[in-house]
Short mmCIF file of C-alpha atoms in Angstrom, two decimals:
data_model
loop_
_atom_site.label_atom_id
_atom_site.label_comp_id
_atom_site.label_asym_id
_atom_site.label_seq_id
_atom_site.Cartn_x
_atom_site.Cartn_y
_atom_site.Cartn_z
CA MET R 23 122.28 105.97 118.13
CA ASN R 24 119.29 107.64 119.79
CA SER R 25 116.22 105.82 120.52
CA ALA R 26 113.98 108.50 118.04
CA PHE R 27 116.32 107.04 115.25
CA LEU R 28 115.55 103.10 116.67
CA SER R 29 112.00 103.92 116.58
CA VAL R 30 111.55 105.39 113.27
CA SER R 31 113.49 102.38 111.98
CA TYR R 32 111.34 99.95 113.69
CA LEU R 33 108.06 101.77 112.65
CA LEU R 34 109.19 101.86 109.06
CA SER R 35 110.06 97.88 109.68
CA GLY R 36 106.60 97.61 110.72
CA VAL R 37 105.08 99.46 107.05
CA LEU R 38 107.22 97.08 105.26
CA PHE R 39 105.71 94.41 106.99
CA ILE R 40 102.06 95.37 106.32
CA LEU R 41 103.23 96.54 103.18
CA ALA R 42 104.15 92.48 102.37
CA ILE R 43 101.71 91.35 103.46
CA ARG R 44 99.10 93.67 101.63
CA GLY R 45 100.77 92.78 98.23
CA LEU R 46 99.56 88.88 98.12
CA ALA R 47 96.35 90.39 97.24
CA SER R 48 97.12 89.89 94.00
CA PRO R 49 99.31 88.02 92.07
CA GLN R 50 100.85 91.00 90.30
CA THR R 51 102.12 92.51 93.56
CA ALA R 52 102.99 89.82 95.05
CA ARG R 53 106.77 89.52 93.91
CA ARG R 54 106.75 93.73 95.13
CA GLY R 55 105.62 92.39 98.66
CA ASN R 56 107.77 90.30 99.01
CA ILE R 57 110.71 92.29 98.32
CA LEU R 58 109.08 94.99 101.23
CA GLY R 59 109.35 92.43 103.54
CA MET R 60 112.86 91.16 103.37
CA LEU R 61 113.41 95.60 103.34
CA GLY R 62 111.55 95.09 106.52
CA MET R 63 113.65 92.53 107.93
CA ALA R 64 117.03 93.89 106.85
CA VAL R 65 115.55 97.75 108.14
CA ALA R 66 114.72 95.77 111.64
CA VAL R 67 117.66 93.87 111.82
CA THR R 68 120.69 96.90 111.02
CA ALA R 69 119.11 99.42 113.45
CA THR R 70 119.11 96.54 116.16
CA LEU R 71 122.79 96.23 115.52
CA MET R 72 123.70 99.99 115.54
CA LEU R 73 122.25 99.96 119.26
CA PRO R 74 125.22 100.66 121.53
CA GLU R 75 124.36 97.64 123.50
CA ILE R 76 125.27 95.53 120.89
CA LYS R 77 129.46 94.76 121.96
CA ASP R 78 130.42 91.80 119.76
CA ILE R 79 129.16 91.50 116.71
CA PHE R 80 130.98 88.80 115.12
CA TRP R 81 129.87 85.88 116.46
CA ILE R 82 126.02 87.53 115.02
CA LEU R 83 127.33 87.63 111.97
CA LEU R 84 128.88 83.95 111.86
CA MET R 85 125.44 83.26 113.16
CA LEU R 86 123.41 84.96 110.48
CA LEU R 87 125.48 83.97 107.38
CA GLY R 88 125.27 79.83 108.28
CA GLY R 89 121.23 79.85 109.15
CA GLY R 90 120.95 82.36 105.88
CA LEU R 91 122.68 79.88 103.88
CA VAL R 92 121.11 76.94 105.54
CA GLY R 93 117.61 78.47 104.83
CA ILE R 94 117.87 79.41 101.23
CA PHE R 95 119.59 76.10 100.33
CA SER R 96 117.04 74.34 101.52
CA ALA R 97 114.23 76.75 100.28
CA LEU R 98 115.80 76.69 96.89
CA LYS R 99 116.32 72.52 96.81
CA VAL R 100 112.77 71.71 98.44
CA ARG R 101 110.57 70.14 95.52
CA MET R 102 107.20 72.37 95.53
CA THR R 103 105.23 69.30 96.79
CA ALA R 104 107.38 68.61 100.10
CA LEU R 105 106.99 72.70 100.84
CA PRO R 106 104.56 71.86 103.89
CA GLN R 107 106.81 69.87 105.58
CA MET R 108 109.41 72.96 105.01
CA VAL R 109 106.86 75.35 106.32
CA ALA R 110 106.38 73.44 108.93
CA ALA R 111 109.91 72.39 109.63
CA PHE R 112 110.67 76.68 109.54
CA ASN R 113 107.39 77.51 112.23
CA GLY R 114 109.47 74.60 114.51
CA LEU R 115 112.82 76.42 114.08
CA GLY R 116 110.92 79.94 114.87
CA GLY R 117 109.64 78.26 117.81
CA LEU R 118 112.47 76.86 119.20
CA ALA R 119 114.91 80.40 118.61
CA ALA R 120 111.83 81.92 120.83
CA VAL R 121 112.61 79.52 123.39
CA PHE R 122 115.93 80.09 123.22
CA ILE R 123 115.26 83.83 123.58
CA SER R 124 113.57 83.51 126.26
CA ALA R 125 115.71 81.01 128.09
CA ALA R 126 118.65 83.83 127.02
CA GLU R 127 116.78 86.62 128.95
CA ILE R 128 115.98 83.80 131.87
CA ALA R 129 120.06 83.42 132.27
CA ALA R 130 120.80 87.38 131.71
CA GLY R 131 118.81 88.06 135.04
CA SER R 132 115.06 89.20 133.06
CA PRO R 133 112.42 90.08 135.78
CA ALA R 134 109.71 89.90 133.01
CA HIS R 135 109.17 86.02 134.16
CA LEU R 136 105.22 85.69 133.14
CA GLU R 137 105.87 87.22 129.79
CA ALA R 138 109.39 85.44 128.94
CA SER R 139 107.69 82.42 130.27
CA LEU R 140 104.51 82.59 127.21
CA GLY R 141 106.78 83.58 125.19
CA MET R 142 108.76 80.14 125.87
CA LEU R 143 105.76 78.33 126.07
CA ILE R 144 104.07 78.81 123.01
CA GLY R 145 107.33 78.23 121.09
CA ALA R 146 108.07 75.26 122.46
CA VAL R 147 104.61 74.54 121.90
CA ALA R 148 105.10 75.03 118.28
CA PHE R 149 108.59 73.82 117.59
CA SER R 150 107.33 70.25 119.30
CA GLY R 151 104.33 70.26 117.29
CA SER R 152 106.04 71.34 113.88
CA LEU R 153 108.54 68.20 114.50
CA ILE R 154 105.37 65.66 114.88
CA ALA R 155 103.38 67.73 111.73
CA PHE R 156 107.32 67.38 109.97
CA ALA R 157 107.72 63.38 110.32
CA LYS R 158 104.03 62.71 109.40
CA LEU R 159 104.09 64.96 106.25
CA GLN R 160 107.56 63.66 105.34
CA GLY R 161 106.45 60.33 105.99
CA ILE R 162 109.16 59.18 108.68
CA MET R 163 105.59 58.81 110.98
CA PRO R 164 102.23 57.09 109.61
CA PRO R 165 100.12 60.28 108.75
CA LYS R 166 97.33 58.10 110.63
CA ALA R 167 95.88 60.26 114.26
CA ILE R 168 97.23 57.89 116.88
CA VAL R 169 94.61 58.27 119.40
CA PHE R 170 94.88 56.06 122.82
CA ALA R 171 92.88 56.11 125.75
CA GLY R 172 92.48 58.62 128.41
CA GLN R 173 94.21 61.45 125.77
CA GLN R 174 92.56 64.13 126.24
CA GLY R 175 92.38 63.81 130.18
CA ILE R 176 96.32 63.43 130.04
CA ASN R 177 96.04 66.90 127.98
CA LEU R 178 94.43 68.41 130.26
CA PHE R 179 96.43 67.27 132.85
CA PHE R 180 99.33 68.84 131.27
CA VAL R 181 97.46 72.08 130.43
CA LEU R 182 97.27 72.40 134.23
CA ALA R 183 99.97 71.53 134.99
CA ILE R 184 102.01 74.22 132.44
CA ILE R 185 99.55 76.87 134.25
CA GLY R 186 100.76 76.59 137.47
CA VAL R 187 104.10 76.23 137.24
CA THR R 188 103.93 79.45 135.36
CA ALA R 189 101.95 81.14 138.18
CA ALA R 190 104.77 79.07 140.44
CA TYR R 191 107.65 80.40 138.60
CA THR R 192 106.61 83.96 138.26
CA ILE R 193 105.91 84.11 141.77
CA ASN R 194 108.92 82.62 143.08
CA GLY R 195 111.30 82.76 139.92
CA ASP R 196 113.20 79.76 140.66
CA ILE R 197 115.45 78.83 137.15
CA GLU R 198 114.86 74.95 138.35
CA LEU R 199 110.66 75.90 137.00
CA PHE R 200 111.50 77.36 134.30
CA GLU R 201 113.47 74.09 133.10
CA ILE R 202 110.58 72.02 134.24
CA LEU R 203 108.20 74.39 132.07
CA VAL R 204 109.94 74.08 128.74
CA CYS R 205 109.96 69.94 129.23
CA LEU R 206 106.04 70.32 130.13
CA SER R 207 105.28 72.52 126.76
CA ILE R 208 107.26 70.55 124.02
CA VAL R 209 105.47 67.45 125.36
CA LEU R 210 102.33 69.48 125.45
CA GLY R 211 103.33 70.35 121.93
CA LEU R 212 103.78 66.51 120.86
CA LEU R 213 100.21 65.39 122.37
CA LEU R 214 98.64 68.06 121.11
CA ILE R 215 99.66 67.20 117.00
CA LEU R 216 99.95 63.19 117.45
CA PRO R 217 96.50 62.13 117.41
CA ILE R 218 95.49 64.68 114.15
CA GLY R 219 95.17 62.66 111.19
CA GLY R 220 96.67 63.52 107.44
CA ALA R 221 93.69 64.88 106.19
CA ASP R 222 93.82 67.73 108.61
CA MET R 223 96.96 68.30 108.13
CA PRO R 224 96.37 72.01 106.17
CA VAL R 225 94.52 73.49 109.81
CA VAL R 226 97.41 71.66 112.08
CA ILE R 227 100.23 73.74 109.36
CA SER R 228 97.65 76.72 109.53
CA VAL R 229 97.20 76.58 113.23
CA LEU R 230 101.69 76.06 114.23
CA ASN R 231 101.92 79.02 111.91
CA ALA R 232 99.84 80.88 114.49
CA TYR R 233 101.92 79.70 117.29
CA SER R 234 104.80 81.06 115.83
CA GLY R 235 103.35 84.46 115.88
CA TRP R 236 102.26 84.56 118.93
CA ALA R 237 105.23 83.75 120.25
CA ALA R 238 106.88 86.66 118.90
CA VAL R 239 104.05 88.66 120.47
CA GLY R 240 105.12 87.00 124.11
CA ILE R 241 109.03 87.57 123.31
CA GLY R 242 107.39 91.27 122.35
CA PHE R 243 106.27 91.63 126.07
CA SER R 244 109.04 90.52 127.64
CA LEU R 245 111.40 92.76 125.87
CA ASN R 246 108.93 95.81 125.64
CA ASN R 247 109.31 95.62 121.62
CA VAL R 248 107.09 97.64 119.75
CA LEU R 249 107.51 95.64 116.54
CA MET R 250 107.98 91.89 117.80
CA ILE R 251 104.38 92.69 118.90
CA ILE R 252 103.37 94.52 116.00
CA VAL R 253 104.50 91.55 113.64
CA GLY R 254 103.41 88.80 116.02
CA ALA R 255 99.97 89.80 116.26
CA ILE R 256 100.11 89.79 112.33
CA VAL R 257 101.09 86.34 111.53
CA GLY R 258 99.12 84.66 114.86
CA ALA R 259 96.28 86.59 112.88
CA SER R 260 97.18 85.44 108.90
CA GLY R 261 97.57 81.63 111.13
CA ALA R 262 94.37 81.72 113.09
CA ILE R 263 92.36 83.07 109.93
CA LEU R 264 93.86 80.38 107.39
CA SER R 265 93.00 78.20 110.63
CA TYR R 266 89.68 78.78 110.08
CA ILE R 267 89.39 78.82 105.82
CA MET R 268 90.32 75.63 106.05
CA THR R 269 87.90 74.50 108.89
CA LYS R 270 85.52 75.84 107.21
CA ALA R 271 85.98 74.43 103.84
CA MET R 272 85.97 71.03 106.00
CA ASN R 273 82.82 71.66 107.85
CA ARG R 274 84.09 71.07 110.86
CA SER R 275 85.31 73.02 113.78
CA LEU R 276 88.55 73.68 115.16
CA LEU R 277 88.15 72.32 118.00
CA SER R 278 86.61 69.00 116.52
CA VAL R 279 90.04 68.97 114.52
CA MET R 280 92.66 69.41 117.58
CA LEU R 281 90.63 66.51 119.37
CA GLY R 282 91.49 64.50 116.64
CA GLY R 283 90.66 60.95 114.82
CA PHE R 284 89.36 61.73 112.25
CA GLY R 285 88.14 59.47 109.32
CA LEU R 286 89.21 56.62 112.11
CA GLU R 287 86.16 55.35 113.37
CA LYS R 288 83.05 55.04 110.80
CA THR R 289 85.01 53.66 108.06
CA GLU R 290 84.50 49.85 108.06
CA ASP R 291 80.78 49.53 108.48
CA ARG R 292 80.18 52.34 105.53
CA GLN R 293 82.30 50.47 102.98
CA GLN R 294 79.95 47.35 102.88
CA ASN R 295 77.06 49.23 102.21
CA SER R 296 76.89 49.86 98.86
CA ARG R 297 80.06 47.95 97.52
CA ASP R 298 78.89 45.20 95.77
CA ARG R 299 74.90 46.08 94.66
CA LYS R 300 76.63 49.24 91.90
CA VAL R 301 78.55 48.58 88.73
CA ALA R 302 81.07 51.63 87.78
CA LYS R 303 81.96 52.22 83.87
CA ALA R 304 85.13 52.13 83.45
CA GLY R 305 87.05 53.82 80.00
CA ASN R 306 90.14 54.26 78.34
CA PRO R 307 92.23 57.08 77.32
CA GLN R 308 91.68 57.04 73.83
CA ASP R 309 87.81 57.40 74.32
CA ALA R 310 88.65 60.19 76.97
CA ALA R 311 90.79 61.95 74.39
CA PHE R 312 88.40 61.30 71.77
CA ILE R 313 85.01 62.97 74.49
CA MET R 314 87.28 65.85 75.43
CA GLU R 315 88.18 66.94 72.02
CA ASN R 316 85.45 67.43 70.89
CA ALA R 317 83.40 69.21 73.90
CA ASN R 318 83.39 72.99 74.19
CA LYS R 319 84.37 72.91 77.79
CA VAL R 320 86.06 71.03 80.09
CA ILE R 321 86.73 71.39 83.71
CA ILE R 322 89.96 70.24 85.70
CA VAL R 323 89.70 68.81 88.49
CA PRO R 324 92.92 68.25 90.99
CA GLY R 325 93.18 66.73 94.10
CA TYR R 326 96.22 65.80 95.80
CA GLY R 327 96.64 62.30 94.73
CA MET R 328 97.50 64.07 90.96
CA ALA R 329 100.40 65.81 92.95
CA VAL R 330 101.65 62.98 94.99
CA ALA R 331 101.72 61.40 91.04
CA GLN R 332 103.35 64.18 89.65
CA ALA R 333 101.07 64.73 86.76
CA GLN R 334 100.99 68.67 86.78
CA HIS R 335 103.30 68.85 83.82
CA VAL R 336 101.52 66.51 81.68
CA LEU R 337 98.31 67.99 83.01
CA LYS R 338 99.46 71.12 81.29
CA GLU R 339 100.21 69.19 78.36
CA MET R 340 96.58 67.96 78.16
CA ALA R 341 94.83 71.13 78.68
CA ASP R 342 97.43 73.26 75.67
CA ASP R 343 96.04 70.37 73.19
CA LEU R 344 92.80 70.48 74.03
CA ARG R 345 92.85 74.42 73.64
CA LYS R 346 94.14 73.90 70.23
CA ASP R 347 91.29 71.88 69.68
CA GLY R 348 89.64 74.85 70.44
CA VAL R 349 88.44 73.42 73.88
CA GLU R 350 87.91 75.69 76.67
CA VAL R 351 89.93 74.57 79.85
CA LYS R 352 89.75 75.71 83.64
CA TYR R 353 91.12 74.46 86.67
CA ALA R 354 88.66 73.90 90.43
CA ILE R 355 90.71 73.74 93.18
CA HIS R 356 89.12 73.42 96.51
CA PRO R 357 90.47 75.11 99.29
CA VAL R 358 91.33 72.52 101.51
CA ALA R 359 93.02 70.23 97.70
CA GLY R 360 96.69 69.95 99.17
CA ARG R 361 98.53 69.82 102.56
CA MET R 362 98.50 73.31 102.78
CA PRO R 363 96.62 76.30 102.39
CA GLY R 364 96.91 77.16 98.69
CA HIS R 365 99.11 73.91 97.86
CA MET R 366 97.61 73.01 94.68
CA ASN R 367 97.57 76.75 93.27
CA VAL R 368 101.84 76.41 93.51
CA LEU R 369 101.79 73.04 92.01
CA LEU R 370 99.42 74.87 89.02
CA ALA R 371 101.56 77.35 89.01
CA GLU R 372 104.77 75.33 89.24
CA ALA R 373 103.69 73.49 85.90
CA ASN R 374 103.03 77.13 84.38
CA VAL R 375 99.33 77.08 84.66
CA PRO R 376 98.68 81.08 84.52
CA TYR R 377 96.51 81.49 87.58
CA GLU R 378 94.34 83.06 85.06
CA ASP R 379 92.90 79.93 84.40
CA VAL R 380 92.08 78.47 87.92
CA TYR R 381 89.35 79.23 90.12
CA GLU R 382 88.24 78.52 93.22
CA LEU R 383 85.27 76.34 94.76
CA GLU R 384 83.05 79.88 94.56
CA GLU R 385 83.72 81.14 91.38
CA ILE R 386 83.86 78.11 89.16
CA ASN R 387 80.66 75.38 90.86
CA ARG R 388 78.13 77.20 88.63
CA GLU R 389 79.77 76.34 85.67
CA PHE R 390 80.13 72.93 86.17
CA ALA R 391 76.40 72.95 84.29
CA SER R 392 77.53 74.19 81.29
CA ALA R 393 80.87 72.27 81.49
CA ASP R 394 80.45 69.11 79.25
CA VAL R 395 83.27 67.33 80.80
CA ALA R 396 85.08 67.18 84.40
CA TYR R 397 88.56 66.15 84.50
CA VAL R 398 88.97 64.72 88.30
CA ILE R 399 92.54 63.23 88.68
CA GLY R 400 93.27 62.51 92.04
CA ALA R 401 90.70 64.39 94.39
CA ASN R 402 87.96 62.32 95.36
CA ASP R 403 85.74 63.93 99.18
CA VAL R 404 85.99 67.16 97.96
CA THR R 405 83.53 66.25 94.65
CA ASN R 406 81.43 63.29 96.94
CA PRO R 407 77.38 64.82 96.54
CA LEU R 408 76.80 62.85 99.91
CA ALA R 409 78.06 65.96 101.55
CA LYS R 410 74.67 67.41 100.37
CA THR R 411 72.50 64.87 101.04
CA ASP R 412 73.27 62.65 103.84
CA PRO R 413 73.29 64.35 106.86
CA ASN R 414 74.70 61.07 108.75
CA SER R 415 78.21 61.05 106.46
CA PRO R 416 81.10 62.48 108.37
CA ILE R 417 81.89 65.34 105.22
CA TYR R 418 77.83 66.49 105.98
CA GLY R 419 77.59 69.92 105.16
CA MET R 420 81.34 70.50 103.90
CA PRO R 421 81.33 72.42 100.44
CA VAL R 422 81.80 70.44 97.44
CA LEU R 423 82.48 71.04 93.91
CA GLU R 424 79.61 69.99 91.77
CA VAL R 425 81.48 67.75 89.88
CA GLU R 426 77.90 65.55 88.93
CA LYS R 427 76.61 68.64 86.78
CA ALA R 428 78.83 68.25 83.90
CA ARG R 429 77.38 66.21 81.14
CA THR R 430 80.12 63.69 81.25
CA VAL R 431 83.17 62.95 84.42
CA PHE R 432 85.61 61.35 84.12
CA PHE R 433 87.04 60.28 87.79
CA VAL R 434 91.58 59.36 87.05
CA LYS R 435 92.11 56.96 90.36
CA ARG R 436 94.08 53.68 91.15
CA SER R 437 90.55 52.21 92.78
CA LEU R 438 86.96 52.37 93.64
CA GLY R 439 88.60 53.42 97.20
CA THR R 440 87.20 55.42 99.63
CA GLY R 441 89.00 58.69 100.08
CA TYR R 442 90.89 60.09 103.21
CA SER R 443 87.28 60.48 105.35
CA GLY R 444 86.96 56.91 104.85
CA VAL R 445 83.61 57.81 102.43
CA GLU R 446 82.29 55.67 100.01
CA ASN R 447 81.83 58.54 96.50
CA PRO R 448 78.51 57.47 94.95
CA LEU R 449 79.43 59.28 91.99
CA PHE R 450 81.83 56.36 90.86
CA PHE R 451 78.26 54.93 89.85
CA ALA R 452 76.76 57.44 88.39
CA ASP R 453 75.52 57.12 84.92
CA ASN R 454 77.32 60.01 83.56
CA THR R 455 80.35 58.87 84.94
CA ILE R 456 83.52 57.07 83.37
CA MET R 457 86.37 55.80 85.58
CA LEU R 458 89.81 55.74 84.12
CA TYR R 459 91.39 53.41 86.22
CA GLY R 460 95.51 53.87 87.11
CA ASP R 461 97.98 55.77 87.93
CA ALA R 462 97.14 59.81 87.23
CA LYS R 463 100.47 60.79 85.18
CA LYS R 464 100.37 57.20 82.97
CA VAL R 465 96.78 58.29 82.19
CA THR R 466 97.09 61.19 81.63
CA GLU R 467 99.78 60.99 79.28
CA GLU R 468 97.98 58.36 77.74
CA ILE R 469 95.20 60.91 76.70
CA VAL R 470 97.89 63.28 75.81
CA SER R 471 99.80 60.69 73.02
CA ALA R 472 95.78 60.03 72.01
CA LEU R 473 95.22 63.82 71.14
CA GLU R 474 98.16 64.43 69.68
CA GLN R 475 97.82 61.14 67.08
CA LYS R 476 95.63 62.65 64.53
CA MET N 26 110.34 101.78 128.89
CA THR N 27 106.58 101.66 127.19
CA ASP N 28 104.18 100.53 130.30
CA ILE N 29 101.80 97.62 129.33
CA TRP N 30 98.78 99.19 128.62
CA THR N 31 100.44 101.46 125.65
CA LEU N 32 101.72 97.90 124.61
CA LEU N 33 98.36 96.13 125.17
CA THR N 34 96.82 99.10 122.86
CA ILE N 35 99.66 98.54 120.28
CA LEU N 36 99.26 94.62 120.56
CA VAL N 37 94.50 95.15 119.90
CA LEU N 38 95.32 97.51 116.74
CA ALA N 39 97.68 95.31 115.15
CA CYS N 40 95.31 92.14 115.51
CA PHE N 41 92.82 94.09 113.74
CA VAL N 42 95.33 95.64 111.04
CA GLY N 43 96.22 91.90 110.65
CA TYR N 44 92.88 90.35 110.59
CA PHE N 45 92.17 93.08 107.42
CA VAL N 46 95.10 92.86 105.75
CA VAL N 47 95.05 89.42 105.60
CA TRP N 48 91.60 88.68 104.58
CA GLY N 49 92.64 90.57 101.38
CA VAL N 50 95.23 88.31 100.34
CA THR N 51 93.93 85.81 97.24
CA PRO N 52 93.43 82.72 98.38
CA ALA N 53 95.49 81.45 95.66
CA LEU N 54 98.10 82.51 97.40
CA HIS N 55 97.21 81.08 100.42
CA SER N 56 100.90 78.75 100.65
CA PRO N 57 103.00 81.74 99.76
CA LEU N 58 101.09 84.03 102.64
CA MET N 59 102.15 81.14 105.22
CA SER N 60 105.78 81.15 104.19
CA VAL N 61 106.17 85.47 103.81
CA SER N 62 104.54 85.79 107.45
CA ASN N 63 106.45 82.80 109.17
CA ALA N 64 109.90 85.00 107.59
CA ILE N 65 108.56 87.71 109.07
CA SER N 66 107.63 85.80 112.60
CA GLY N 67 111.69 85.61 111.92
CA ILE N 68 111.75 89.25 113.59
CA ILE N 69 112.30 87.72 116.93
CA ILE N 70 115.71 87.51 115.97
CA ILE N 71 116.25 91.17 117.16
CA GLY N 72 115.19 89.62 120.32
CA ALA N 73 118.38 87.27 119.72
CA LEU N 74 120.51 90.10 118.91
CA ILE N 75 120.20 91.91 122.11
CA THR N 76 121.50 88.94 124.08
CA ALA N 77 123.89 88.08 121.79
CA GLY N 78 125.81 91.13 121.62
CA VAL N 79 126.95 91.87 124.69
CA ALA N 80 130.93 90.98 125.28
CA GLU N 81 131.49 88.27 126.99
CA MET N 82 131.03 84.62 126.68
CA ASN N 83 128.68 83.59 128.86
CA THR N 84 125.31 80.86 128.63
CA SER N 85 122.61 83.98 127.69
CA LYS N 86 125.12 84.75 124.90
CA ILE N 87 125.20 81.09 124.01
CA PHE N 88 121.34 80.77 123.97
CA GLY N 89 121.26 84.05 121.94
CA LEU N 90 123.98 83.19 119.63
CA ILE N 91 121.76 79.87 119.31
CA ALA N 92 118.39 81.98 118.51
CA VAL N 93 120.25 83.94 115.84
CA PHE N 94 120.85 81.20 113.98
CA LEU N 95 117.96 79.50 113.90
CA ALA N 96 115.89 82.67 113.30
CA SER N 97 118.24 83.35 110.75
CA VAL N 98 116.97 80.14 108.87
CA ASN N 99 113.50 80.83 109.04
CA ILE N 100 113.73 84.40 107.86
CA PHE N 101 116.21 83.53 104.85
CA GLY N 102 114.87 80.17 104.05
CA GLY N 103 110.52 82.05 104.20
CA PHE N 104 111.26 84.37 101.85
CA ALA N 105 113.83 82.25 99.58
CA VAL N 106 110.95 79.71 99.41
CA SER N 107 108.20 82.95 98.80
CA HIS N 108 110.49 84.61 96.34
CA ARG N 109 110.31 80.80 94.56
CA MET N 110 107.01 80.35 94.50
CA LEU N 111 106.06 83.75 93.53
CA LEU N 112 108.33 83.88 90.42
CA MET N 113 105.98 80.46 89.02
CA PHE N 114 102.67 82.53 89.25
CA LYS N 115 102.46 83.43 85.82
CA LYS N 116 100.00 85.51 83.55
CA LYS N 117 98.99 83.98 80.06
CA LYS N 118 100.40 85.38 77.43
CA SER N 119 103.80 85.69 79.84
CA PRO N 120 106.29 84.65 76.87
CA GLU N 121 109.92 83.81 79.26
CA GLU N 122 109.58 79.81 80.39
CA LYS N 123 110.94 79.54 83.55
CA LYS N 124 111.64 76.13 85.44
#
């Protein structure tokens, strides 16, 4: 086994990974892309196992088998609404793996102190950060932002301490300093994610994803491994770009998300402002069914509330019934609908909604003017016109779906409550809005039975 | 051994490749993108394999083996859940109805 063979295998594997991501450019090529990714991994692992340094393979195979079974089992079992927490968990495990690899290198007496420390600390932050993100998404912890006085000062202290200890460890290589560094990094990861609220989770997941990539880069430097650097950089870029897209869709900066505390302060004073003066019109599902079956074009705007109510399947039924009546039905998705980037697309795909019917914000916004009905189900903030008109609103500047341009807007909601941002939606009181109060699934079921009765 | 400047060159070029390839991903597939990239970040497993492959059982090897386990959960799980998601993205007139 010579080094040329290894280099060629790693090159092949790197190319396969790039093609894997490239495949995700369209749903037709995506499955092939994923398989190319698996192939790339298989090539890299096999070539590595054939190295002369690998003298004992029994335990490795055992661990591969065990880890593989755990991974596949949880991947097949997870519900699609719980996808974000599983991605968070996997990210965390990847981060922890990076910590153990660095520790193993140090224990084996590697001289690459700085590189190993970098890989370790990014991995540790990814691990403990993902732990908090998982707990918040899974509902083990309240999803609210946890803020306390002096938080940013403490974080800054930890960052400085980590830089100091890393420098000291790089110079004298004392193993105890490395252990301190592990603890500091894990605590920093916890502190960084605690102040981030539920609505910002899509950003957090993306950032943690980026960390797992940069951790691989760090380990790649410490092991002098080109493939890890290439793959880590691509994953890091992917996480960074997704974070950017998510923050842009919320009109926030990454810094303000990471500093946290969104949706806490401004809630109370705003709620009183207009609540009592205006009256929202309420309708019943039968009226809604009547109006929709006589429409030419209906645009459905699903939000995370739809997923929580598990209404995606009955929603698809409603769309199918309307199509039978000759109504044109489209779905409009805001980038931050759901709890991770692209989450809503997966949930609709799970309900067998063809992806050609699902449109992104920029594609669909000008179509609302020609739509007879906008059916907003479980979404709120992403339709709020205050984002365009009220510079004082915390969501000002956020791109929104312009549902108010449709002739009739149905809002399926439990109450007139505000969304995550704590901002009241003036659309509830607009002349062309009809509120359908109730559980998203029940209301839609009643519409379906009304549609099917005649 | 490759020197640090060569590795840095590779890193910067790889960032550019990543940047352009990832912008090409359709927004509808951002969730699969996360799980695929999560799976391939499990490439750190090759670092774990090297430390876990030594003959004698010592601290370093045990840490390496733990890392192999963790990374393989990540790899297999990531690819499996991506595959599951991508199976659901179907074109309009697809006759097969899969749950």
